[in-house]
Amino acid sequence: MSVPTEHLLGLAAILFAIGMAGFLTRRNLIVVLMSIELMLNAANLTLVAGARMHSKVDELSLAGPILAIFVIAVAAVEAAVGLALVIALYRRKQTVSLDAVSELRD
Amino acid sequence: MADLLFYLMAALATVAGVGVVVARSPVISVVSLLASFGALAVIYLLAGYQFLAAIQILVYGGAVMVLFLFTVMLLNLGDPDVTSGQTEPLFHGSRRSLIGLCTATVMGAAGLVAVLRVAWNEMPSVLAIPEGGLDPLDQLAAQMFTRYSLPFEAASVLLLATAVGVLVIAKRNRPGEKAFPSRAVAAEAAPTAPAAPQPASKPLPEPGPEPEEVLS
Amino acid sequence: MNSLWLIPALPFVGSVVCGILHALTLKARKANPEAHGPSALAGFVAMGAIGAACVFALQAFFAIRGDTTSVVSDPWAWIPIDGTNTANVAMLVDRLSGAMALVVTGVGLLIHVYASSYMKGDPGYAKFFAYLNLFVAMMLILILSSSLVGTFVGWEGVGLCSYLLIGFWYDKQDGWPAVAGQKAFVMNRIGDASFLLGMFLLFTQLGVGFDYSAINEAAASRAGGADNGMLALAALLLFGGACGKSAQLPLSTWLPDAMAGPTPVSALIHAATMVTSGIYLVIRLNPLYAMAPDVMYVIAVVGALTAFFAASSALVQRDLKGVLAYSTVSQLGYMFLALGTGAWVAALFHVITHAFFKALLFLGAGSVIHGMHEEQDMHKMGGLRRHMPRTFATFIAGAAALSGLPLLSGFFSKDEILAQVFLQGGPMYLLWGLGVVTAMLTAFYTWRMVALTFFGPERFDVDRVHPHESPPLMTVPLMILAVLSVIGGVMGLPHVVGHLFHVPHYLHDWLEPVTRAGDQILHRGPAPHLADSTEWLLLGFASLIAFAMAHRGFHTHKHGLIGEETMQAKHPAAAGVLSKAWGLDEAYQKAIVAPFKLLAVFIAVVIDQLGIDGAVNAVGRSAQAAGTKLKRFSDGSIAGYGLWMGAGAAVLALVLTWMGA
C-alpha cells in the first residue's frame, strides 16, 4: 500500500470529529460510549500512521502498535465500566438518557 | 489495488461512523460501529500491521461490540418506542447540539489543517511491507515484555480492578441487601421495609451476565 | 557543693507530689463529692519538703562562717550567648543569700505548719500546698541564684505563684480574688519588663555576662568614671523591677488587693518573703547602685514617699488585713529608704525583723479571722482578747515590734534606718522627717488595730458568732514568731547599746563581705558614725514618739468606734482620701485602664471587626458571588460537562495547530 501518511491522518481526524460530534450531541448514553470508542479508534489510527512512517526495514518502530494495543485494552476497560454504569443507571431510572443524570449538581 | 481498497475502507469507516452517530436505534449504531472497526482493521492490515488488525477484530469486534450489543439487548433498547412508549429526541436541544457540532467540526478542521501544514514530502518515503508485517509478533512480544513490562503489568492490574469494579457496580441488589451504588435509595428503603423490592428498580428479565465475563 | 541544688529542689519535688495528690483527690471526688482523698497527706509532704530544705539551708549557713564567705555549686551553662559569655545558673550561698534562705525556709516552715491547720477542710487543700511549695522553691531560686538570669527565673516564678495563690479562692466573693490576682500579675509584669530591660542594658554596658560577681566587679571598676549614664539607667530599670515586686510607688496598688488570698499566703508571700526580693536585688547589686548616686536618691525618695503614703492609708482601713497590707507597703518603703542611703545592712536587718513580726501579725490576723468565721472588718470585732488569749498575746508582741516600741526587734531595725538617713544630712533631713512621721503613723495605726480588734465592746452578733481560740498547730507558730519578734533585734544592736553589753553589730559583721564593695565606693574609707550623744538622742526620740503615738492610737479606739466616728466627722475629706489610699487606684483606672479599654474597644470594633473581619468577609463574599455566577456551568448535566471539555480540547487543538506544533 502506497497511501501517503497524510491520508491516514486525515481519515483519523475525520473519524475523531465524527466521534466527537456524537459524543457532544447524542442523548443516549450507550451511543455516547460508542462515540468515545470511535474517537479512540481514530487515535489508534494516528498511532499506526506514525509508526508506519517512522519504520525502516531493518528498524521497525514498535512503540506505535504497542501503544495502540494498550489503548485497545483501556478502551475495553472503559467500555466495561461505562456499560456497567449504564446498567446501574437503568436499574434506578429505567432510562439510559443523559438528561436523567444530574445528581452531581447538588 | 491496495490503495483502492484503502480508500474504499476509509469511506466505509467514515460512513459507518456517521451511521453510529445518527442512527435512531442503538442496535443500528452498534452494527455501524462494528462495520467501522472492521474497516479500520482492514486498513491496519493494508498498512502492514497484521497483529494489530487481529487484535482489533478480536477485542473490538469480538468482545467490546458484543458487550455493547448485549447491553442494548439486555435493557431492551432496540426499539426506543417500546421502552418509553413515546419517541424521545435523539439529540440534545438544538442550541447545544449546534455548539457540539461546531466544536467537533473545529476539532476535525484543526486536525486536517495540522495534517496539511506539515511538509510531508520531507518525511521518509513509505516503505514496502516486509514479510512479517510491520509488527512482527516476536519483536512485538520481546518489546512488550522487556521495555514495556511495567505498562503491561499496570494494564493487567487495571483489568483486574475493572473486573471487580464492574462486578460491584452492576451487581443486582437482592431484597434486603444494601443498595448500591445509591446511598439515597438505601436510606429510603432500609428503615421502612428492608424486604421490600427496590422502588425504582424494574426487575430484569433474568439475572444479567456480568460484563467482565464477556470480556474475559 | 552540689547539695545546694537540693535547697530549691526539695520544695519543688514537694510541689509536684502535692499536685499529684490533688489530682488523686479530684479523681476520688468524682466518685464521691465529699471525699477528701489523699489530700490530707499534702500538708505533711509540704512541711517535710520545707523542713528538709530548711535543714540543708542551715547546713549551708554553717558552712559560711569564719573565713569562708560563700559556697557555690557547680555552674550549669544554661544559655551560651556568644564566644565569651554564657548565662550560667548556679546555686550561691553567701552571707546575704544564706541569711535570706534561712528566713525563707524558717518562716516558710512555720507558715506551712500554720497553714496545715488553717486550710483544713478546704477543697483545694493539696493544691494549696502544691502552690505554696512551688512558691518556696521559686523564692529559693531567686535568692540562691548566682546570676541575674537565674534570679529572673525565680522572679517570674514567685510572680506566678503569687498570682495563683491570690486567686486561690477565685470562686468566692464574686470572683474578686481572681481579679486581684490578675491585678497583681499585671502590675508585676510592668516591673518585670523593667527588670528585663535593665538586665539587657547591663549586659550590653558591662559585657561580662550575668553572674553577680562579674557584674559587681565590673560595676565597681567603673565607679567614679564618666559616661556611666547608661549604667545608671540600667540600675534604675532594675530598681523598676524591684518596685513592682516590692510594691513601691507607683506600682504599689496590687499589694493591698493581694490580701484576697488565704491569710498564710499573705503572711508568707506578701509580707515575709516575695515582696522583699526587690530589697534583696538592690543589696545584691550594691556596687552598681553605689556608683549611681542619682539612682540612690531616687530609691530613697521613692521609699520614703511610699512609706508615708502607705502608712497614712493604713490609718483608716477597716479591713484587718488591709491595715497589715498597707503597713507592709510602708515598711518596704523604709527598707528602700535605707537602701537609698547606702544602709544595706539596715535594710536587710529590717527585712529579717519585718519577716518575723509581719508574718506574726498576718498569722495572728488569720487566727482572728478564723475564729470570727471569716470576718475581716474590724468594726465588727472588739473584745476578742478574752476569747483568744494566745492569739492576743502574740499579736501584742508583733504589734509592739511593728510600732517600734523600745527593745523589740522592729525598734532597732527601724531606728537604724532612721539613724542612717539622719547621718546623710542635707536634703536627707527631709526624708528623715518623713520617716519619723511615718513611724508615728505606724505606731498609731498599729495600736488602733489592736484596740479595735481585741479591746472595747464586742461588736459582733453574739448569737451567731462564737469566737474561739485556734488549735495549737496555729498558735505554736505564732508563739515562735512572737519570741523571734521580741528578741530579733539582738542581731543588730545599735553602736551605743552594743557597747554597753560588749555586743557587736552581728549582722553588720556578717554582711560585711557582701557590702564591702558598695561601701568602699560610697565612703572611700571607714564608714562615718553618728556621735554617741546624737545616737542616744535619736533612740530616745524614737522611743518617745513610739510610746506617745501608740498610746494615742490605743486610747482613742479602745472604747469602740467612738474614735473612728469622731475622725470621720472631723475630717471627712481626709478620711475619704486616705481610705481610698490617696486615690491612686482610681487615678490609674481613669488615666490608664479606661483609655486602654477605649483603645481595646476601638481595636476590637474598628480595626478588627470593620477592618480585618471586613476584609475577610469581602473575600468570602466575592468568592460566594463568583460561585453564584459560576455555578450554572456546573449544572450536573453530563452533556454540559462534555461540551466544555470538548470545547477546551478544540481550543487547544486550534492553538497547537496555529503554533505549528
Coordinates of N, CA and C in Angstrom, one line a residue, chain B residues 92 96 99-100 103 106-107 110 113-114 117, chain C residues 637 639 643 646-647 649-650 654 657-658 660:
Chain B
H92 N -29.5 16.4 21.9 CA -29.8 17.4 22.9 C -30.5 18.5 22.2
R96 N -27.6 23.4 22.0 CA -26.5 22.6 22.5 C -25.9 21.7 21.4
I99 N -23.8 23.7 19.1 CA -22.5 24.1 19.6 C -21.6 22.8 19.6
G100 N -22.2 21.7 19.9 CA -21.4 20.4 19.9 C -20.9 20.1 18.5
T103 N -18.1 22.5 17.6 CA -16.9 22.1 18.3 C -16.2 21.0 17.6
V106 N -14.7 22.1 14.4 CA -13.4 22.8 14.7 C -12.3 21.8 15.0
M107 N -12.6 20.8 15.8 CA -11.6 19.8 16.1 C -11.1 19.1 14.9
A110 N -9.2 21.4 12.7 CA -7.8 21.7 13.2 C -6.9 20.5 12.9
V113 N -6.1 20.6 9.2 CA -5.2 21.7 8.9 C -3.8 21.3 9.3
A114 N -3.7 20.7 10.5 CA -2.4 20.3 11.1 C -1.8 19.3 10.1
R117 N -0.5 21.2 7.0 CA 0.6 22.2 7.2 C 2.0 21.5 7.3
Chain C
S637 N -25.3 18.4 34.4 CA -25.6 17.7 33.1 C -24.3 17.2 32.5
A639 N -23.8 16.1 29.6 CA -23.6 16.7 28.3 C -22.9 18.0 28.4
L643 N -19.5 19.1 26.8 CA -19.3 20.2 25.9 C -18.2 21.1 26.2
G646 N -15.0 19.3 25.5 CA -14.7 19.2 24.1 C -14.3 20.6 23.5
A647 N -15.0 21.6 24.0 CA -14.6 23.0 23.6 C -13.2 23.3 24.0
A649 N -10.8 21.1 24.4 CA -9.9 20.4 23.6 C -9.8 21.0 22.2
A650 N -10.9 21.5 21.7 CA -10.9 22.1 20.4 C -10.0 23.4 20.4
L654 N -6.8 24.0 18.2 CA -6.6 25.2 17.4 C -5.3 25.9 17.7
T657 N -2.4 23.9 16.4 CA -2.3 24.0 15.0 C -1.7 25.3 14.6
W658 N -2.2 26.4 15.2 CA -1.7 27.7 15.0 C -0.2 27.8 15.2
G660 N 1.8 25.6 14.9 CA 2.5 24.7 14.0 C 3.2 23.5 14.7

